[in-house]
PDB file of C-alpha atoms in Angstrom:
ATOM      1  CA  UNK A  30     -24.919   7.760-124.423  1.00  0.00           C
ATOM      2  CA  UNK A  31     -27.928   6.304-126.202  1.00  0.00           C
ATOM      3  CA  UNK A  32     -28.443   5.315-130.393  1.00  0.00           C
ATOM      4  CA  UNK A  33     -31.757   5.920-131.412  1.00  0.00           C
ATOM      5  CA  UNK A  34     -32.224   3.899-135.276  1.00  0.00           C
ATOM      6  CA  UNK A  35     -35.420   4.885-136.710  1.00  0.00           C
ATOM      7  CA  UNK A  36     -36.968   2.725-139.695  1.00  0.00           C
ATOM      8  CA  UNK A  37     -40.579   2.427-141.538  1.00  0.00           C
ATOM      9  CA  UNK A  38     -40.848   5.532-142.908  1.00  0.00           C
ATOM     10  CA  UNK A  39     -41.679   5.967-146.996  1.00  0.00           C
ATOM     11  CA  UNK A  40     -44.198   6.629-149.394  1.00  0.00           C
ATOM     12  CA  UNK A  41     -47.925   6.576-148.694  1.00  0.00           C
ATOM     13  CA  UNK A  42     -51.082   7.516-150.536  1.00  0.00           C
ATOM     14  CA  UNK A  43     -53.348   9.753-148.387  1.00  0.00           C
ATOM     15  CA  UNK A  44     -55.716   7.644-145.891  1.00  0.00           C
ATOM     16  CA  UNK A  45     -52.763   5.339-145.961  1.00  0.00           C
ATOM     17  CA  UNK A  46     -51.239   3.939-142.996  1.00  0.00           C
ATOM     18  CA  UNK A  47     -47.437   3.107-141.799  1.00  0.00           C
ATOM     19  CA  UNK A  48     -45.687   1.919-139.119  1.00  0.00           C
ATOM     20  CA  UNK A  49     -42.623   3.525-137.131  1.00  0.00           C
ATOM     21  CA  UNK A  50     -39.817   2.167-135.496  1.00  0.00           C
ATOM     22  CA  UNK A  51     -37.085   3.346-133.042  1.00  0.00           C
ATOM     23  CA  UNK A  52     -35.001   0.962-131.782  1.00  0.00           C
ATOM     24  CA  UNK A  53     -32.203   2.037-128.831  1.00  0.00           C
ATOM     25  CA  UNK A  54     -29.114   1.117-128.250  1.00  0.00           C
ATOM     26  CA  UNK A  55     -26.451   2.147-125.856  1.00  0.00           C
ATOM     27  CA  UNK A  56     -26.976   3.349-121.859  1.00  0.00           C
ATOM     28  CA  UNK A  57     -30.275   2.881-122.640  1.00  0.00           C
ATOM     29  CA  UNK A  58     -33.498   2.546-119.798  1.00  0.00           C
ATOM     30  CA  UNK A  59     -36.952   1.300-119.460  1.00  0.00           C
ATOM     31  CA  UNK A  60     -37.053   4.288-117.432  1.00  0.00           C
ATOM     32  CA  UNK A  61     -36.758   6.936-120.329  1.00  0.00           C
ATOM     33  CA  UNK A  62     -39.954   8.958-121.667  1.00  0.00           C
ATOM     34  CA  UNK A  63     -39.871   7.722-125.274  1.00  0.00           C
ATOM     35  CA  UNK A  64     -41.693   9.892-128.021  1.00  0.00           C
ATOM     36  CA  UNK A  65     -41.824  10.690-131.581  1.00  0.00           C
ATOM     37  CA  UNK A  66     -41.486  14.712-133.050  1.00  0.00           C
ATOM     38  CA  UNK A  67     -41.709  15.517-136.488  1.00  0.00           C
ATOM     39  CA  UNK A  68     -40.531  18.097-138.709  1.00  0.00           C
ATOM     40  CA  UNK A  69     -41.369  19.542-142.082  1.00  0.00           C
ATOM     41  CA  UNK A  70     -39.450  22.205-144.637  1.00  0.00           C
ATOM     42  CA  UNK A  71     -39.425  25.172-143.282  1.00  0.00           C
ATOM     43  CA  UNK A  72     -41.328  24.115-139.890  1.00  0.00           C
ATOM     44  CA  UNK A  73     -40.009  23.784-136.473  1.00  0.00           C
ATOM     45  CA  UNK A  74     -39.894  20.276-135.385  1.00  0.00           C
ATOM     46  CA  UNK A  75     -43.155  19.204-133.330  1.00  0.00           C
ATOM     47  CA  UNK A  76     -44.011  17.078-131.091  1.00  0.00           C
ATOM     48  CA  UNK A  77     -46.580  14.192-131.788  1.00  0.00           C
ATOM     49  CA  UNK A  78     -46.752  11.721-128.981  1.00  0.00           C
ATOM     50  CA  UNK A  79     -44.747  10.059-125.998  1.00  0.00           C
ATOM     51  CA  UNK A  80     -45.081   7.383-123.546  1.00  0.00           C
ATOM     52  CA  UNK A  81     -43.906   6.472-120.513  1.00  0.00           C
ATOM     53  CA  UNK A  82     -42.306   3.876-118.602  1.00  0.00           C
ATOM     54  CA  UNK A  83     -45.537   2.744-116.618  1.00  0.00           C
ATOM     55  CA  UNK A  84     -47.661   3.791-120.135  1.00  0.00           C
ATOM     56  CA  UNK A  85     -48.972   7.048-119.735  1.00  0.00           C
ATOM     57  CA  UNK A  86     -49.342   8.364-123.123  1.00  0.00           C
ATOM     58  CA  UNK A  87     -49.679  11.941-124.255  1.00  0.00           C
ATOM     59  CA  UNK A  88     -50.765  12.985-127.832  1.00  0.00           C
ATOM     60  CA  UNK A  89     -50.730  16.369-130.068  1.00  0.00           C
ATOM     61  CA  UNK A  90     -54.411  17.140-130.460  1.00  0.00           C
ATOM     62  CA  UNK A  91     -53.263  16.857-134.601  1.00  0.00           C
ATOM     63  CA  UNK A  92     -52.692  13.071-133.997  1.00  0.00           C
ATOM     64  CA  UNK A  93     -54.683  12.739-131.857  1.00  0.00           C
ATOM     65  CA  UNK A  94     -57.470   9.495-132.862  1.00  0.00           C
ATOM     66  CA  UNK A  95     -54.975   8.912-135.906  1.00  0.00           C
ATOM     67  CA  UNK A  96     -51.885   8.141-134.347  1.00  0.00           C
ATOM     68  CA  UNK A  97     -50.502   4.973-131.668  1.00  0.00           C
ATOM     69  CA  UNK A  98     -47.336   4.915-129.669  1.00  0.00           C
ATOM     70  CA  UNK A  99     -46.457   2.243-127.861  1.00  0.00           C
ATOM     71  CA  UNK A 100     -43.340   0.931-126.602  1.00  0.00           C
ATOM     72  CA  UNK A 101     -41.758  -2.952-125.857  1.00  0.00           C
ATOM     73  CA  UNK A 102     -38.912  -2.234-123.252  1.00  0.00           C
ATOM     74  CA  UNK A 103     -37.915  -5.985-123.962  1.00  0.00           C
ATOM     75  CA  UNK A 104     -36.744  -4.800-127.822  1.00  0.00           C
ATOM     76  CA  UNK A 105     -36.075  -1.329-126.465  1.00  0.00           C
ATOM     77  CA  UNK A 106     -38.123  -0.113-129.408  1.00  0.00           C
ATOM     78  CA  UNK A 107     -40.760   2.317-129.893  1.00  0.00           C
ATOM     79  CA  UNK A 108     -43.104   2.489-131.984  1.00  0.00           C
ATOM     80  CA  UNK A 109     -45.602   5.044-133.434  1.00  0.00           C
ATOM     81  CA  UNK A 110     -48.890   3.265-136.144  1.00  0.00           C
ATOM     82  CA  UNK A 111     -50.112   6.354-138.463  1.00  0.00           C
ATOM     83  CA  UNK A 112     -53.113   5.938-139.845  1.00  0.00           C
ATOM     84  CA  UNK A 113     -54.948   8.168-142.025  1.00  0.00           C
ATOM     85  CA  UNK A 114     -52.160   9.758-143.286  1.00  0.00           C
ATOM     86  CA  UNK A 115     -52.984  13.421-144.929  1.00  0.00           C
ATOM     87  CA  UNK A 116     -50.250  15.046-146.908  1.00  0.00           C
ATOM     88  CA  UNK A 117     -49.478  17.626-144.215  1.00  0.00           C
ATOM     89  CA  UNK A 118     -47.864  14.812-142.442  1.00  0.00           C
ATOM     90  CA  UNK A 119     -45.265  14.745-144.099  1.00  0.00           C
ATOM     91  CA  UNK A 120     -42.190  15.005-142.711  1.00  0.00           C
ATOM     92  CA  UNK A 121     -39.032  13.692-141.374  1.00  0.00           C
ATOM     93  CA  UNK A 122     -39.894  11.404-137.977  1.00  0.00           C
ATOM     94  CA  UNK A 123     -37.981  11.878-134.831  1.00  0.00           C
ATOM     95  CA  UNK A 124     -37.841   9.514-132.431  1.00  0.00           C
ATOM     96  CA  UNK A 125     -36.970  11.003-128.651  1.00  0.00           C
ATOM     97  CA  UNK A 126     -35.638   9.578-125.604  1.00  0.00           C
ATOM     98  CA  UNK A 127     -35.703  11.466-122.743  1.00  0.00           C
ATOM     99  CA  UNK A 128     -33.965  10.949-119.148  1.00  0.00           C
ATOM    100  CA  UNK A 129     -34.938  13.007-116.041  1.00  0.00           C
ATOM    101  CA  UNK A 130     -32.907  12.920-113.098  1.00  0.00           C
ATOM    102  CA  UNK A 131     -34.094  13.172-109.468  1.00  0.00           C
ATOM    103  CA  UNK A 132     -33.273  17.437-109.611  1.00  0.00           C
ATOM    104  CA  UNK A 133     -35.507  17.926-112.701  1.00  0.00           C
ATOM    105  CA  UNK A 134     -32.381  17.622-115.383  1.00  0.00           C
ATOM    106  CA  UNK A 135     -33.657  16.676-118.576  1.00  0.00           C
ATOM    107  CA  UNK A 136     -31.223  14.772-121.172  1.00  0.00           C
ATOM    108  CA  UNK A 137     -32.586  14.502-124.574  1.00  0.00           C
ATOM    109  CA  UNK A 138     -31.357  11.660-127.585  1.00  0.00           C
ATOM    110  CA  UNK A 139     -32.589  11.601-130.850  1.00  0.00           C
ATOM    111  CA  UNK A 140     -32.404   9.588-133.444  1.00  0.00           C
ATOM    112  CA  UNK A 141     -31.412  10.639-137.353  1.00  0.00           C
ATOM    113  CA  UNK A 142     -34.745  10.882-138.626  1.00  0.00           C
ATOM    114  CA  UNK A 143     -37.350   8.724-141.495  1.00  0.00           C
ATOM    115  CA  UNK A 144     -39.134  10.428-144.223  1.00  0.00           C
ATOM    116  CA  UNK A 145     -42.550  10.165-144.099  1.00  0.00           C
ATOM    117  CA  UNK A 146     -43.931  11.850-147.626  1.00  0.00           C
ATOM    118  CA  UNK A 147     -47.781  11.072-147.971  1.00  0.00           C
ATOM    119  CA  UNK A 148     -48.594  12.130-151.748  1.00  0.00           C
ATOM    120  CA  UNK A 149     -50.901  10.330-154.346  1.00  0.00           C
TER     121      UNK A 149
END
């Protein structure tokens, strides 16, 4: 099993910034795909970005030049720098980890969530 903690999330003006954090716990792997979703009332939750174990990166085109995951696999954190911040992103933060076996299986951990409200 693998603890996802996520932290960093709060209050920010629009054009703001803020930084996430997931830390993992647990039968945890450098291996693991490690991304960030989000979800807002009423929405279904969406994905925003994800990174690798060797660093490939993938980003939702509404991120995309505003948003930076990266990843330590020392810490066994992830982390996702929002910048720009408009008040449609806010949310609650997800962060992701996600195993895939030799066959294709996919195994999917998630963390409890951080608000992320972006409001002047």
């Amino acid at each position: 099993q693998v603890q996802l903690v996520e932290s960093g999330g709060g209050l920010v003006q629009p054009g703001g910034s803020l930084r996430l954090s997931c830390v993992a716990s647990g039968r945890t792997s450098s291996s693991y795909i490690m991304g960030w979703f989000r979800q807002a009332p009423g929405k279904e939750r969406e994905f925003l970005a994800a990174i690798t174990s060797g660093g490939t990166i993938n980003y939702a085109d509404s991120v995309k030049g505003r948003f930076a995951i990266s990843r330590d696999n020392t810490k066994n954190t992830v982390y996702l720098q929002m910048n720009s911040l408009k008040p449609e992103d806010t949310a609650v933060y997800y962060c992701n980890a996600r195993r895939v076996t030799f066959t294709g299986t996919t195994y999917d951990y998630w963390g409890q969530g951080t608000q992320v409200t972006v409001s002047s």
